[in-house]
Amino acid sequence: MNQKPYLSLNDVKAIAAAAEAEAQAHHWAVSIAIVDDGGHLLWLQRLDGAAAISAQIAPAKAHTAALGRRESKVYEDIINQGRVSFLSAPGLSGMLEGGVPIVVNGFCVGAVGVSGVKSTEDAQIARAGIAALV
């Protein structure tokens, strides 16, 4: 039987703490979501001052990145390049930059989604969180 790594609660807490530290270092009010490889929510944190809608968008970005096993920006780029029919892809709603998969030993074990600032900054926060696993 094949085996693969998975996110433990300690891993999730480490990712969340590092992502929060990155956001706070820049005074960015965001929501941070962490999901498992099936896109199921493991962590949701809305920092003080973050818009309420960001708590809906961050998990959607994370879900999209986990299921697609690639950054959610890939889908945003596909749509922006004219393939608007991709908006009908089943089960995906967070097709905006800011969702980053967590890859361990070649396996996608989950993803981090961030929402609340510029999309490039959302992705920066997500990557900072994931870097805590290394």
mmCIF file of C-alpha atoms in Angstrom:
data_model
loop_
_atom_site.group_PDB
_atom_site.id
_atom_site.type_symbol
_atom_site.label_atom_id
_atom_site.label_comp_id
_atom_site.label_asym_id
_atom_site.label_seq_id
_atom_site.Cartn_x
_atom_site.Cartn_y
_atom_site.Cartn_z
ATOM 1 C CA MET A 1 0.000 0.000 0.000
ATOM 2 C CA ASN A 2 1.212 3.498 -0.813
ATOM 3 C CA GLN A 3 1.783 5.990 1.952
ATOM 4 C CA LYS A 4 1.841 9.752 1.872
ATOM 5 C CA PRO A 5 2.410 12.571 4.340
ATOM 6 C CA TYR A 6 -0.448 14.556 5.791
ATOM 7 C CA LEU A 7 -0.846 17.766 7.771
ATOM 8 C CA SER A 8 -0.873 17.321 11.536
ATOM 9 C CA LEU A 9 -2.477 19.846 13.845
ATOM 10 C CA ASN A 10 1.008 21.030 14.835
ATOM 11 C CA ASP A 11 1.839 21.575 11.151
ATOM 12 C CA VAL A 12 -1.333 23.591 10.672
ATOM 13 C CA LYS A 13 -0.598 25.718 13.732
ATOM 14 C CA ALA A 14 2.964 26.385 12.522
ATOM 15 C CA ILE A 15 1.733 27.415 9.071
ATOM 16 C CA ALA A 16 -0.932 29.663 10.569
ATOM 17 C CA ALA A 17 1.517 31.324 12.966
ATOM 18 C CA ALA A 18 4.037 32.024 10.207
ATOM 19 C CA ALA A 19 1.348 33.369 7.868
ATOM 20 C CA GLU A 20 -0.033 35.584 10.631
ATOM 21 C CA ALA A 21 3.475 36.877 11.430
ATOM 22 C CA GLU A 22 4.011 37.783 7.762
ATOM 23 C CA ALA A 23 0.691 39.610 7.596
ATOM 24 C CA GLN A 24 1.279 41.477 10.845
ATOM 25 C CA ALA A 25 4.820 42.451 9.836
ATOM 26 C CA HIS A 26 3.239 44.409 6.964
ATOM 27 C CA HIS A 27 0.141 45.550 8.896
ATOM 28 C CA TRP A 28 -2.125 43.604 6.542
ATOM 29 C CA ALA A 29 -5.599 42.662 7.768
ATOM 30 C CA VAL A 30 -6.373 39.317 6.141
ATOM 31 C CA SER A 31 -8.118 36.005 6.599
ATOM 32 C CA ILE A 32 -5.971 32.867 6.485
ATOM 33 C CA ALA A 33 -7.389 29.447 5.612
ATOM 34 C CA ILE A 34 -5.628 26.093 5.636
ATOM 35 C CA VAL A 35 -7.182 22.997 4.056
ATOM 36 C CA ASP A 36 -6.208 19.349 3.662
ATOM 37 C CA ASP A 37 -5.577 17.625 0.323
ATOM 38 C CA GLY A 38 -9.317 17.252 -0.269
ATOM 39 C CA GLY A 39 -9.934 20.956 0.286
ATOM 40 C CA HIS A 40 -11.540 20.428 3.703
ATOM 41 C CA LEU A 41 -11.066 23.323 6.101
ATOM 42 C CA LEU A 42 -8.595 22.708 8.922
ATOM 43 C CA TRP A 43 -8.009 26.318 10.013
ATOM 44 C CA LEU A 44 -9.633 29.687 9.484
ATOM 45 C CA GLN A 45 -8.360 32.855 11.068
ATOM 46 C CA ARG A 46 -9.622 36.377 10.429
ATOM 47 C CA LEU A 47 -7.198 39.002 11.690
ATOM 48 C CA ASP A 48 -8.495 42.162 13.307
ATOM 49 C CA GLY A 49 -9.715 44.598 10.681
ATOM 50 C CA ALA A 50 -10.064 42.033 7.891
ATOM 51 C CA ALA A 51 -13.174 42.397 5.770
ATOM 52 C CA ALA A 52 -15.906 39.861 6.481
ATOM 53 C CA ILE A 53 -15.902 38.665 2.851
ATOM 54 C CA SER A 54 -12.234 37.664 3.192
ATOM 55 C CA ALA A 55 -13.335 34.831 5.504
ATOM 56 C CA GLN A 56 -15.320 33.422 2.564
ATOM 57 C CA ILE A 57 -12.705 34.038 -0.122
ATOM 58 C CA ALA A 58 -9.637 32.623 1.691
ATOM 59 C CA PRO A 59 -11.075 29.099 2.134
ATOM 60 C CA ALA A 60 -12.275 29.107 -1.479
ATOM 61 C CA LYS A 61 -8.768 29.968 -2.705
ATOM 62 C CA ALA A 62 -7.242 27.249 -0.511
ATOM 63 C CA HIS A 63 -9.828 24.697 -1.689
ATOM 64 C CA THR A 64 -9.091 25.485 -5.336
ATOM 65 C CA ALA A 65 -5.316 25.222 -4.822
ATOM 66 C CA ALA A 66 -5.605 21.899 -2.982
ATOM 67 C CA LEU A 67 -7.923 20.233 -5.488
ATOM 68 C CA GLY A 68 -6.010 21.541 -8.482
ATOM 69 C CA ARG A 69 -2.621 20.919 -6.861
ATOM 70 C CA ARG A 70 -1.447 24.250 -8.215
ATOM 71 C CA GLU A 71 -1.666 27.894 -7.270
ATOM 72 C CA SER A 72 -5.108 29.374 -7.691
ATOM 73 C CA LYS A 73 -3.523 32.109 -9.820
ATOM 74 C CA VAL A 74 -3.204 29.561 -12.633
ATOM 75 C CA TYR A 75 -6.981 29.529 -12.958
ATOM 76 C CA GLU A 76 -7.231 33.297 -12.738
ATOM 77 C CA ASP A 77 -4.714 33.552 -15.591
ATOM 78 C CA ILE A 78 -6.635 31.017 -17.709
ATOM 79 C CA ILE A 79 -9.821 33.053 -17.301
ATOM 80 C CA ASN A 80 -8.084 36.390 -17.894
ATOM 81 C CA GLN A 81 -6.595 35.021 -21.116
ATOM 82 C CA GLY A 82 -10.106 34.588 -22.467
ATOM 83 C CA ARG A 83 -11.158 31.093 -21.471
ATOM 84 C CA VAL A 84 -14.136 32.361 -19.494
ATOM 85 C CA SER A 85 -15.899 29.010 -19.840
ATOM 86 C CA PHE A 86 -13.513 27.831 -17.108
ATOM 87 C CA LEU A 87 -15.705 29.771 -14.669
ATOM 88 C CA SER A 88 -18.122 26.828 -14.918
ATOM 89 C CA ALA A 89 -15.550 24.310 -13.590
ATOM 90 C CA PRO A 90 -17.412 22.247 -10.990
ATOM 91 C CA GLY A 91 -16.472 22.701 -7.362
ATOM 92 C CA LEU A 92 -14.094 25.612 -7.870
ATOM 93 C CA SER A 93 -14.996 29.101 -6.732
ATOM 94 C CA GLY A 94 -11.715 30.588 -5.524
ATOM 95 C CA MET A 95 -10.063 31.126 -8.862
ATOM 96 C CA LEU A 96 -8.117 34.182 -7.712
ATOM 97 C CA GLU A 97 -4.462 34.552 -6.767
ATOM 98 C CA GLY A 98 -3.777 33.805 -3.114
ATOM 99 C CA GLY A 99 -4.247 30.034 -2.883
ATOM 100 C CA VAL A 100 -0.976 28.071 -2.670
ATOM 101 C CA PRO A 101 -0.681 24.274 -2.469
ATOM 102 C CA ILE A 102 1.399 22.636 0.243
ATOM 103 C CA VAL A 103 3.647 20.037 -1.385
ATOM 104 C CA VAL A 104 5.648 17.585 0.720
ATOM 105 C CA ASN A 105 7.844 14.942 -0.925
ATOM 106 C CA GLY A 106 5.958 15.416 -4.182
ATOM 107 C CA PHE A 107 2.523 15.026 -2.563
ATOM 108 C CA CYS A 108 -0.016 17.828 -2.279
ATOM 109 C CA VAL A 109 -1.054 17.593 1.376
ATOM 110 C CA GLY A 110 -3.230 20.708 1.423
ATOM 111 C CA ALA A 111 -3.164 24.406 0.683
ATOM 112 C CA VAL A 112 -3.185 27.848 2.226
ATOM 113 C CA GLY A 113 -5.561 30.552 1.034
ATOM 114 C CA VAL A 114 -5.303 34.192 2.029
ATOM 115 C CA SER A 115 -7.599 37.103 1.278
ATOM 116 C CA GLY A 116 -7.688 40.734 2.295
ATOM 117 C CA VAL A 117 -4.914 42.622 0.516
ATOM 118 C CA LYS A 118 -3.540 42.698 -3.042
ATOM 119 C CA SER A 119 -3.582 39.221 -4.530
ATOM 120 C CA THR A 120 0.215 39.121 -4.835
ATOM 121 C CA GLU A 121 0.431 39.982 -1.140
ATOM 122 C CA ASP A 122 -2.138 37.303 -0.294
ATOM 123 C CA ALA A 123 0.102 34.754 -2.053
ATOM 124 C CA GLN A 124 3.164 36.141 -0.259
ATOM 125 C CA ILE A 125 1.501 35.505 3.096
ATOM 126 C CA ALA A 126 0.464 31.985 2.070
ATOM 127 C CA ARG A 127 4.012 31.134 0.940
ATOM 128 C CA ALA A 128 5.453 32.497 4.199
ATOM 129 C CA GLY A 129 3.156 30.192 6.112
ATOM 130 C CA ILE A 130 4.099 27.162 4.036
ATOM 131 C CA ALA A 131 7.803 27.972 4.491
ATOM 132 C CA ALA A 132 7.358 27.168 8.209
ATOM 133 C CA LEU A 133 7.183 23.474 7.275
ATOM 134 C CA VAL A 134 10.673 23.417 5.779
#
